[in-house]
PDB file of C-alpha atoms in Angstrom:
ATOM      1  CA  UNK A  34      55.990   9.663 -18.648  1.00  0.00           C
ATOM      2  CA  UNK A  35      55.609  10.815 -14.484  1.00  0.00           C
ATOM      3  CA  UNK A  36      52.289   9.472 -13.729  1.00  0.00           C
ATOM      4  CA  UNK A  37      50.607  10.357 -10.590  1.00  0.00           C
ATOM      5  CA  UNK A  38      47.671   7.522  -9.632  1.00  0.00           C
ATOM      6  CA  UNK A  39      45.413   8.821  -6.761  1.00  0.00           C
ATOM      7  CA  UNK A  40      44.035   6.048  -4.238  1.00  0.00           C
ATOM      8  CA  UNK A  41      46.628   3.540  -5.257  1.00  0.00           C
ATOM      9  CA  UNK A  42      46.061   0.933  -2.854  1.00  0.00           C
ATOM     10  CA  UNK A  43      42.841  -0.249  -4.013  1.00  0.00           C
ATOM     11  CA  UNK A  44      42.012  -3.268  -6.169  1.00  0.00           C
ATOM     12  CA  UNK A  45      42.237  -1.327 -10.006  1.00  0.00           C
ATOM     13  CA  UNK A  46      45.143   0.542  -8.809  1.00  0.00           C
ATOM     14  CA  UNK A  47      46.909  -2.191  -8.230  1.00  0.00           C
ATOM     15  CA  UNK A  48      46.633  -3.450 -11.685  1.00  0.00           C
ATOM     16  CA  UNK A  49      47.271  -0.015 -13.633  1.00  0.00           C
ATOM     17  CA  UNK A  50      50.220   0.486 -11.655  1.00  0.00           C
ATOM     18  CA  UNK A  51      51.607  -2.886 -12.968  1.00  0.00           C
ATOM     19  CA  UNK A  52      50.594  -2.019 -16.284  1.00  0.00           C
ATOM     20  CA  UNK A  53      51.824   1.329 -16.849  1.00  0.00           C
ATOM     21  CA  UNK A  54      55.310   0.857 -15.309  1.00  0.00           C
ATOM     22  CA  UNK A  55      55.374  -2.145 -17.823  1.00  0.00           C
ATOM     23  CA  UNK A  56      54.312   0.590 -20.415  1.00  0.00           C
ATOM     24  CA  UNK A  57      57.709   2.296 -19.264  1.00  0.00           C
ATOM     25  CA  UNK A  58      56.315   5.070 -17.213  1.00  0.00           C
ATOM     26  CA  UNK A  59      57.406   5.911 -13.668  1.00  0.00           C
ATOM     27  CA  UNK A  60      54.703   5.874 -11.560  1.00  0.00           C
ATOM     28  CA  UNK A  61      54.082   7.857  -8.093  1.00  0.00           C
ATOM     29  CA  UNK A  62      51.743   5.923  -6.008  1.00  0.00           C
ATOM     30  CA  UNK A  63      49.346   8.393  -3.659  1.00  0.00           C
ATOM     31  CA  UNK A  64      47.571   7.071  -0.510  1.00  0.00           C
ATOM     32  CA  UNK A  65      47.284   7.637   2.883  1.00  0.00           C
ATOM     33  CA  UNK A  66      48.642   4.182   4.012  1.00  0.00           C
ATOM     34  CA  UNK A  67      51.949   4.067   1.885  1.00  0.00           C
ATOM     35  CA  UNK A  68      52.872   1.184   3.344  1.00  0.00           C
ATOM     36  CA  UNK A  69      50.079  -0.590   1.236  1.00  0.00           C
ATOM     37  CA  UNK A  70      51.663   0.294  -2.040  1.00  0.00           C
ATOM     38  CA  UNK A  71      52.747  -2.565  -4.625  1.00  0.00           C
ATOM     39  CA  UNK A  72      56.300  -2.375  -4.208  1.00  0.00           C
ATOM     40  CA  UNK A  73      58.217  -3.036  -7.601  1.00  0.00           C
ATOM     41  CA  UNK A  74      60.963  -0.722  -9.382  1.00  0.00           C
ATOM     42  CA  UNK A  75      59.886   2.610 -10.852  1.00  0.00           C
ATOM     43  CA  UNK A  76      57.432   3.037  -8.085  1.00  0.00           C
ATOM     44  CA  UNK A  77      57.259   5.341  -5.780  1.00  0.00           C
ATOM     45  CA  UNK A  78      54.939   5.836  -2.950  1.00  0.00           C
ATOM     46  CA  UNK A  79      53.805   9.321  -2.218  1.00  0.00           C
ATOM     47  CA  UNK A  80      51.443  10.482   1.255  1.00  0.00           C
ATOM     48  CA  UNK A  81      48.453  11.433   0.040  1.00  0.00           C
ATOM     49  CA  UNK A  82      45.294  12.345   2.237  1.00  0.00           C
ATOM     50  CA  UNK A  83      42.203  13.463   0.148  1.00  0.00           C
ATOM     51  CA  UNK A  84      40.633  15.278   3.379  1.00  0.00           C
ATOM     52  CA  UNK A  85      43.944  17.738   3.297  1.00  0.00           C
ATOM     53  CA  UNK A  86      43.719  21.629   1.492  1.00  0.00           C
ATOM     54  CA  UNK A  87      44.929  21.853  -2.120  1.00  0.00           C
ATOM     55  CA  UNK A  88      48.073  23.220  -1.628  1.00  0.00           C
ATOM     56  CA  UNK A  89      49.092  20.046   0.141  1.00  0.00           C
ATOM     57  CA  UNK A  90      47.765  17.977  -2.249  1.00  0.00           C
ATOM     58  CA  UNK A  91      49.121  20.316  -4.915  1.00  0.00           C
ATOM     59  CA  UNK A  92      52.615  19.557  -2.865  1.00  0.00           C
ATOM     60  CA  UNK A  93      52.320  15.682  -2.797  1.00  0.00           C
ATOM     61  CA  UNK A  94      51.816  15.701  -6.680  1.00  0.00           C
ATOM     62  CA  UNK A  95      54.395  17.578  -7.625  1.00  0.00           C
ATOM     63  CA  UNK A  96      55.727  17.952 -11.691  1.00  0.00           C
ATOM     64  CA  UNK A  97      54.015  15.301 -13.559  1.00  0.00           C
ATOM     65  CA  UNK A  98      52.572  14.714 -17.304  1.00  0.00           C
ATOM     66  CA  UNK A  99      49.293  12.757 -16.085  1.00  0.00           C
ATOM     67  CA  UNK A 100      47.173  12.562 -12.935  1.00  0.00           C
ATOM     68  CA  UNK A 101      44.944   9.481 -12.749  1.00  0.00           C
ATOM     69  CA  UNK A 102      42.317   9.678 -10.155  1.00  0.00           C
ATOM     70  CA  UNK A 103      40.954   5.947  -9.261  1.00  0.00           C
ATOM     71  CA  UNK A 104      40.459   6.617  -5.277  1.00  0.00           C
ATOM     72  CA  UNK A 105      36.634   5.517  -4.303  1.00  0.00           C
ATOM     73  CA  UNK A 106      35.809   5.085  -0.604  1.00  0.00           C
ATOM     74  CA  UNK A 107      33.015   1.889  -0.811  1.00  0.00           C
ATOM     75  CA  UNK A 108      30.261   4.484   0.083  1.00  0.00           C
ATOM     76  CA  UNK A 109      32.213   5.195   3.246  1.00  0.00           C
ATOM     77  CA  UNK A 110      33.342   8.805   2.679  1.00  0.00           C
ATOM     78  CA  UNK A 111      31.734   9.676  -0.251  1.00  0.00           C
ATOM     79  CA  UNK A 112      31.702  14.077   0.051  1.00  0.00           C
ATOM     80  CA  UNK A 113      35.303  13.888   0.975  1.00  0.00           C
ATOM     81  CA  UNK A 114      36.619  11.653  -1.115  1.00  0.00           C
ATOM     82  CA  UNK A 115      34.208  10.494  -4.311  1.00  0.00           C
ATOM     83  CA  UNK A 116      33.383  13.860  -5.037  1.00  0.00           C
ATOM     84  CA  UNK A 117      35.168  17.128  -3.331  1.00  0.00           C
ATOM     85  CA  UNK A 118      38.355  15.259  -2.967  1.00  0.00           C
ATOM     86  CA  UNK A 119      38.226  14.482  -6.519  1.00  0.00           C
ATOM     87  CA  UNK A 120      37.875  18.206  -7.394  1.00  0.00           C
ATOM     88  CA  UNK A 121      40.378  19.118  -4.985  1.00  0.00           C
ATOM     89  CA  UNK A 122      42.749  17.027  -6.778  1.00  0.00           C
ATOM     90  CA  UNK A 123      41.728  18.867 -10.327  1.00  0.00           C
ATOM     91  CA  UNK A 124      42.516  22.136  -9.129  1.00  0.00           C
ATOM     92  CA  UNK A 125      46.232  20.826  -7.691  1.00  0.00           C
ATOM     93  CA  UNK A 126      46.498  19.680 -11.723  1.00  0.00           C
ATOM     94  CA  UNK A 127      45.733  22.649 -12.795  1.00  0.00           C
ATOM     95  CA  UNK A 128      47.564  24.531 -10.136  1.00  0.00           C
ATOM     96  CA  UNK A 129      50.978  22.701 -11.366  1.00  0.00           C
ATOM     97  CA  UNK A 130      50.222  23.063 -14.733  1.00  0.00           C
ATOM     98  CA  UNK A 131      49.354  19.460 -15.167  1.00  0.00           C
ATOM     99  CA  UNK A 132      46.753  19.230 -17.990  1.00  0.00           C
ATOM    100  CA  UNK A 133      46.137  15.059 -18.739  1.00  0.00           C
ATOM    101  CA  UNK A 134      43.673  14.105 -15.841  1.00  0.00           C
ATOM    102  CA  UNK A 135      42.112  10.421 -16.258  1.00  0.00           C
ATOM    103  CA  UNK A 136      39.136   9.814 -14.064  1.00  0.00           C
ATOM    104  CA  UNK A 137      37.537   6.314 -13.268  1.00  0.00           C
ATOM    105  CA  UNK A 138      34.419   6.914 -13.012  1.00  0.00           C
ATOM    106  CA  UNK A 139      30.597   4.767 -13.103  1.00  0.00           C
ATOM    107  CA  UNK A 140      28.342   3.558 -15.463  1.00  0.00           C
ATOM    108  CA  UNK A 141      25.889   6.978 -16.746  1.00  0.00           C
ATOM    109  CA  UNK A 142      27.848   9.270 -13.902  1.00  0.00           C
ATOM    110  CA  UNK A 143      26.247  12.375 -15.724  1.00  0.00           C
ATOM    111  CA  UNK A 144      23.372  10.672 -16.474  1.00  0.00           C
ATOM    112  CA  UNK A 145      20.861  10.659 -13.283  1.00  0.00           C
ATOM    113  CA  UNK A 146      17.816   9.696 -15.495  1.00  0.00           C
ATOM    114  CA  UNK A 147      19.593   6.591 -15.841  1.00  0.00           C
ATOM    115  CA  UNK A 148      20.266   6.038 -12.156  1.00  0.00           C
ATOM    116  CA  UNK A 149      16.737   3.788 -11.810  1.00  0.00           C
ATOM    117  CA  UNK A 150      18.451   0.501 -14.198  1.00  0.00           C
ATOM    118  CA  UNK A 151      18.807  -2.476 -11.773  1.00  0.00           C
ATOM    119  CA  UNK A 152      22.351  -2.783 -10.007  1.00  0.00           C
ATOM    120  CA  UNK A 153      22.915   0.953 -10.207  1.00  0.00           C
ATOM    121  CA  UNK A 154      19.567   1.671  -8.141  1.00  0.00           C
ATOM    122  CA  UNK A 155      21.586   0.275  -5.317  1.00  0.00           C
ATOM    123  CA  UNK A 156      24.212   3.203  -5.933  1.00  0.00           C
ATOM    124  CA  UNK A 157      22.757   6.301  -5.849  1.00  0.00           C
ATOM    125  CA  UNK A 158      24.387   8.072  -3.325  1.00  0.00           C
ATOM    126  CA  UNK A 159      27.959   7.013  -5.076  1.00  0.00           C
ATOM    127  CA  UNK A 160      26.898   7.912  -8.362  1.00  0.00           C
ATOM    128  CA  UNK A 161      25.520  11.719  -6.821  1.00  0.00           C
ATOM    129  CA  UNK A 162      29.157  11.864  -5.974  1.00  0.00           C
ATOM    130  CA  UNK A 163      30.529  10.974  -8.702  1.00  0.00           C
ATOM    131  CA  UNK A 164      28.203  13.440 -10.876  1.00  0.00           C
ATOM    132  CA  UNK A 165      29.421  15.949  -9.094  1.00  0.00           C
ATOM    133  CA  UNK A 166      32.837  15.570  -9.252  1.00  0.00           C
ATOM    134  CA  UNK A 167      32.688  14.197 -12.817  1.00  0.00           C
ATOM    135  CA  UNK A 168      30.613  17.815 -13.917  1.00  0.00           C
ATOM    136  CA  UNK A 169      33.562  19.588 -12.411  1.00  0.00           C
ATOM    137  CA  UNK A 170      35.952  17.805 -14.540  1.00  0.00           C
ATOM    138  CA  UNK A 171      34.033  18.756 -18.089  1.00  0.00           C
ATOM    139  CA  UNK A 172      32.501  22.418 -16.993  1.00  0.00           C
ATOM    140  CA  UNK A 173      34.676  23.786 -14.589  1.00  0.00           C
ATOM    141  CA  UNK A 174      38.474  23.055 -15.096  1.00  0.00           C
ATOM    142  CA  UNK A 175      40.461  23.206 -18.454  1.00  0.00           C
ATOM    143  CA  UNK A 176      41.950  19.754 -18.348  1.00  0.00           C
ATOM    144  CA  UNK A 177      42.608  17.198 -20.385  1.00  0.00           C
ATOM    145  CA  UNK A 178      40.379  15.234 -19.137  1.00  0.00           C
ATOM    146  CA  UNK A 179      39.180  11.472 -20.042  1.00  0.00           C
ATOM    147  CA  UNK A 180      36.223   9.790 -17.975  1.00  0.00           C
ATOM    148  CA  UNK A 181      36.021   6.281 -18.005  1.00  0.00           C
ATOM    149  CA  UNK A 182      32.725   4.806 -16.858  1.00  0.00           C
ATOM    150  CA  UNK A 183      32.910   0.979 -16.671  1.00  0.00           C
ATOM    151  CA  UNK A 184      29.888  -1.261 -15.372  1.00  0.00           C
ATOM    152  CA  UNK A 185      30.130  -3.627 -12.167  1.00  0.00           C
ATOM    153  CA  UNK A 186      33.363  -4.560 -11.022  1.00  0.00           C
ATOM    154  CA  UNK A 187      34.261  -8.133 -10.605  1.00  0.00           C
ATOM    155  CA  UNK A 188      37.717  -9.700  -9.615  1.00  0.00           C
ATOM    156  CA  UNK A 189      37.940 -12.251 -12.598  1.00  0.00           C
ATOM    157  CA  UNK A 190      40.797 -12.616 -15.227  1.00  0.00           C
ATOM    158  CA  UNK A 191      41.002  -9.767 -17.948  1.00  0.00           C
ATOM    159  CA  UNK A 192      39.924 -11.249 -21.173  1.00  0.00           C
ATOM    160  CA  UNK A 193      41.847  -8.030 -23.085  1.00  0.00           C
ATOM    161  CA  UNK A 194      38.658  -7.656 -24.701  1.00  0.00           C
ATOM    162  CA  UNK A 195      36.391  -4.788 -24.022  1.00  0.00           C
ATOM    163  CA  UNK A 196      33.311  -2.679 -25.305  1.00  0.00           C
ATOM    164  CA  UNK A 197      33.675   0.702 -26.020  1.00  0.00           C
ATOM    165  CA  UNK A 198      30.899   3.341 -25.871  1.00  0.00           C
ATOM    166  CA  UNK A 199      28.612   1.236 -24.555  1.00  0.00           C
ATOM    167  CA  UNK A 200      27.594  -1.387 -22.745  1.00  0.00           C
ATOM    168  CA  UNK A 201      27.306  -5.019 -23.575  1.00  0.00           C
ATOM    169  CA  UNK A 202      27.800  -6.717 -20.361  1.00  0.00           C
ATOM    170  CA  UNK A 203      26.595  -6.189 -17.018  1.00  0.00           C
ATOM    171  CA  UNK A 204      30.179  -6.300 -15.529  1.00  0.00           C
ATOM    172  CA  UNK A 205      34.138  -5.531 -16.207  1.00  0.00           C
ATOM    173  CA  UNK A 206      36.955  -7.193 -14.754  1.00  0.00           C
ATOM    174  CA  UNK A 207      39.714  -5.221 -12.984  1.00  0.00           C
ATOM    175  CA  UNK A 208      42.190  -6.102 -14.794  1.00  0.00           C
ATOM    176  CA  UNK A 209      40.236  -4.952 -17.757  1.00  0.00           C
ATOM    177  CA  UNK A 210      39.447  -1.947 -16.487  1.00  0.00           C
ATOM    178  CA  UNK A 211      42.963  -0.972 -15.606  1.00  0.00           C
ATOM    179  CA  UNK A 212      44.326  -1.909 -18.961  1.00  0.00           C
ATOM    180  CA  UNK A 213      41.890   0.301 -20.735  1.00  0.00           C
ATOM    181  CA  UNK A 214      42.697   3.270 -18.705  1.00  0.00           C
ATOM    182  CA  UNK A 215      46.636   2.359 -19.249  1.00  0.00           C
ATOM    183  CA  UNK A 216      45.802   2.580 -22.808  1.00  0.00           C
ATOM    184  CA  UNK A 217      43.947   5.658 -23.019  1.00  0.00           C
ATOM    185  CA  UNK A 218      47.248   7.742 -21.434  1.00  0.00           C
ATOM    186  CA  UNK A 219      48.915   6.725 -24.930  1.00  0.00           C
ATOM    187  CA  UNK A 220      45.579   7.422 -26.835  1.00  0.00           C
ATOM    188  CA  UNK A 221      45.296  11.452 -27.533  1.00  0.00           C
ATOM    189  CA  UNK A 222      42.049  10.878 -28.961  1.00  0.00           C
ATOM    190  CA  UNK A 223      40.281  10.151 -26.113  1.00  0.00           C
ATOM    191  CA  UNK A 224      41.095  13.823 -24.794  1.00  0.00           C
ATOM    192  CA  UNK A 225      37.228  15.645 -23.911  1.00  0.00           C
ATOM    193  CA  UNK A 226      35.951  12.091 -24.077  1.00  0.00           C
ATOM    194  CA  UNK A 227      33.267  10.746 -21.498  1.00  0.00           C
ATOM    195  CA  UNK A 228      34.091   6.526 -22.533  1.00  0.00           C
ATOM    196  CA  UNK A 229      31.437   3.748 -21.484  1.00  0.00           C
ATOM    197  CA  UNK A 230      32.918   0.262 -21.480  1.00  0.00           C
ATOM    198  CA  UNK A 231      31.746  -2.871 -20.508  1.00  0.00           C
ATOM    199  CA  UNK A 232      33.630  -6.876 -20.829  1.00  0.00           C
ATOM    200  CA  UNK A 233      33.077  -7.168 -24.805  1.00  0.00           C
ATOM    201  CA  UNK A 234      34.771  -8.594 -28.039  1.00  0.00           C
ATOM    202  CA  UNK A 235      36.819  -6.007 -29.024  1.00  0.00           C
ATOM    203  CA  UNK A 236      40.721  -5.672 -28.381  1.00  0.00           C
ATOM    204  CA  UNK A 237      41.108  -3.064 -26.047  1.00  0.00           C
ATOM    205  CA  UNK A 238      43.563  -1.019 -28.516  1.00  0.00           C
ATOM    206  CA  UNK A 239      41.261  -1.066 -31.795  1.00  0.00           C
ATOM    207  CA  UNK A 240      38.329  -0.027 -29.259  1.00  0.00           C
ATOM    208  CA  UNK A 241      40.147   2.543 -28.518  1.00  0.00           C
ATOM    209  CA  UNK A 242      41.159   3.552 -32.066  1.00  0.00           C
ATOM    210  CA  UNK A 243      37.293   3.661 -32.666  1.00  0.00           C
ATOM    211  CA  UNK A 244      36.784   6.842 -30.355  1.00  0.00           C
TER     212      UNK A 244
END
């Protein structure tokens, strides 16, 4: 497949891009710094700025079969990026007639009641952003949409072993993060799906299976 991965310089970026060119698919890298871009074969760097209009964002994606959106700002940009540039991106999908959109997402993104648990008390304003952006996604566009909503983020080596729809560890390492949302391009039954996952026991393809 074209895959187009949105904020592809950052650290789970990095990782999915490795593993979905190993997965065979060509991959075009967005971000504004280009330069920043893992550079290996059957990737290609695309100029992408999230604060641009949605025809040229629209433009920079061009004909693809997926659109993964894993950009985040670290609570620097959050109405720009987190949330409206999300959205802005959905409605390029939908204006090329792309209809698989993957989101990373956060732990209980649509679930504000939630927001109080310790760790994610010290993320509200991200996870107002990502609410927002992530309601757009199920109620306002007709994508194909999967949300992935993983707990903490910590740089440690993927174990390849997850939990799915819910969560059974406080924290997920990158790499297992960006395997999972390799594997849900391939898995049609996560399509309308809003996926939990934590670091668990489970091989990240029978977890999957499960959904």
């Amino acid at each position: 497949m074209k895959v187009f991965i949105v904020g592809s310089t950052g650290r789970v970026a990095s990782n999915l891009i490795k593993n979905l060119v190993d997965r065979g698919h060509e991959v075009f890298a967005g971000a504004r710094q280009i330069e920043r871009v893992v550079k290996m074969d059957h990737v290609h760097p695309v100029h992408l700025d999230l604060h641009a209009d949605v025809d040229v964002i629209s433009e920079a994606i061009d004909s693809v079969d997926a659109v993964y959106f894993v950009a985040g700002s670290r609570g620097k940009d959050l109405l720009q990026t987190d949330a409206f540039g999300a959205v802005k991106v959905m409605q390029a999908a939908e204006k090329n007639g792309i209809k698989r959109f993957i989101m990373l997402s956060s732990m209980y993104s649509l679930e504000p009641e939630q927001w109080h648990r310790r760790g994610l008390d010290q993320l509200t304003n991200y996870n107002i952003a990502k609410f927002f952006a992530d309601n757009y996604l199920v109620n306002q566009t007709n994508l194909d949409y999967t949300i992935l909503q993983p707990t903490t983020l910590v740089e440690e080596k993927g174990s390849g072993k997850v939990s799915i729809g819910t969560a059974t560890n406080s924290t997920n390492s990158i790499e297992n993060v960006a395997d999972v949302l390799a594997a849900i391009l391939d898995a049609d039954n996560t399509i309308g799906k809003v996926i939990m996952m934590s670091d668990g026991n489970d091989e990240i393809g029978a977890a999957l299976a499960e959904i």
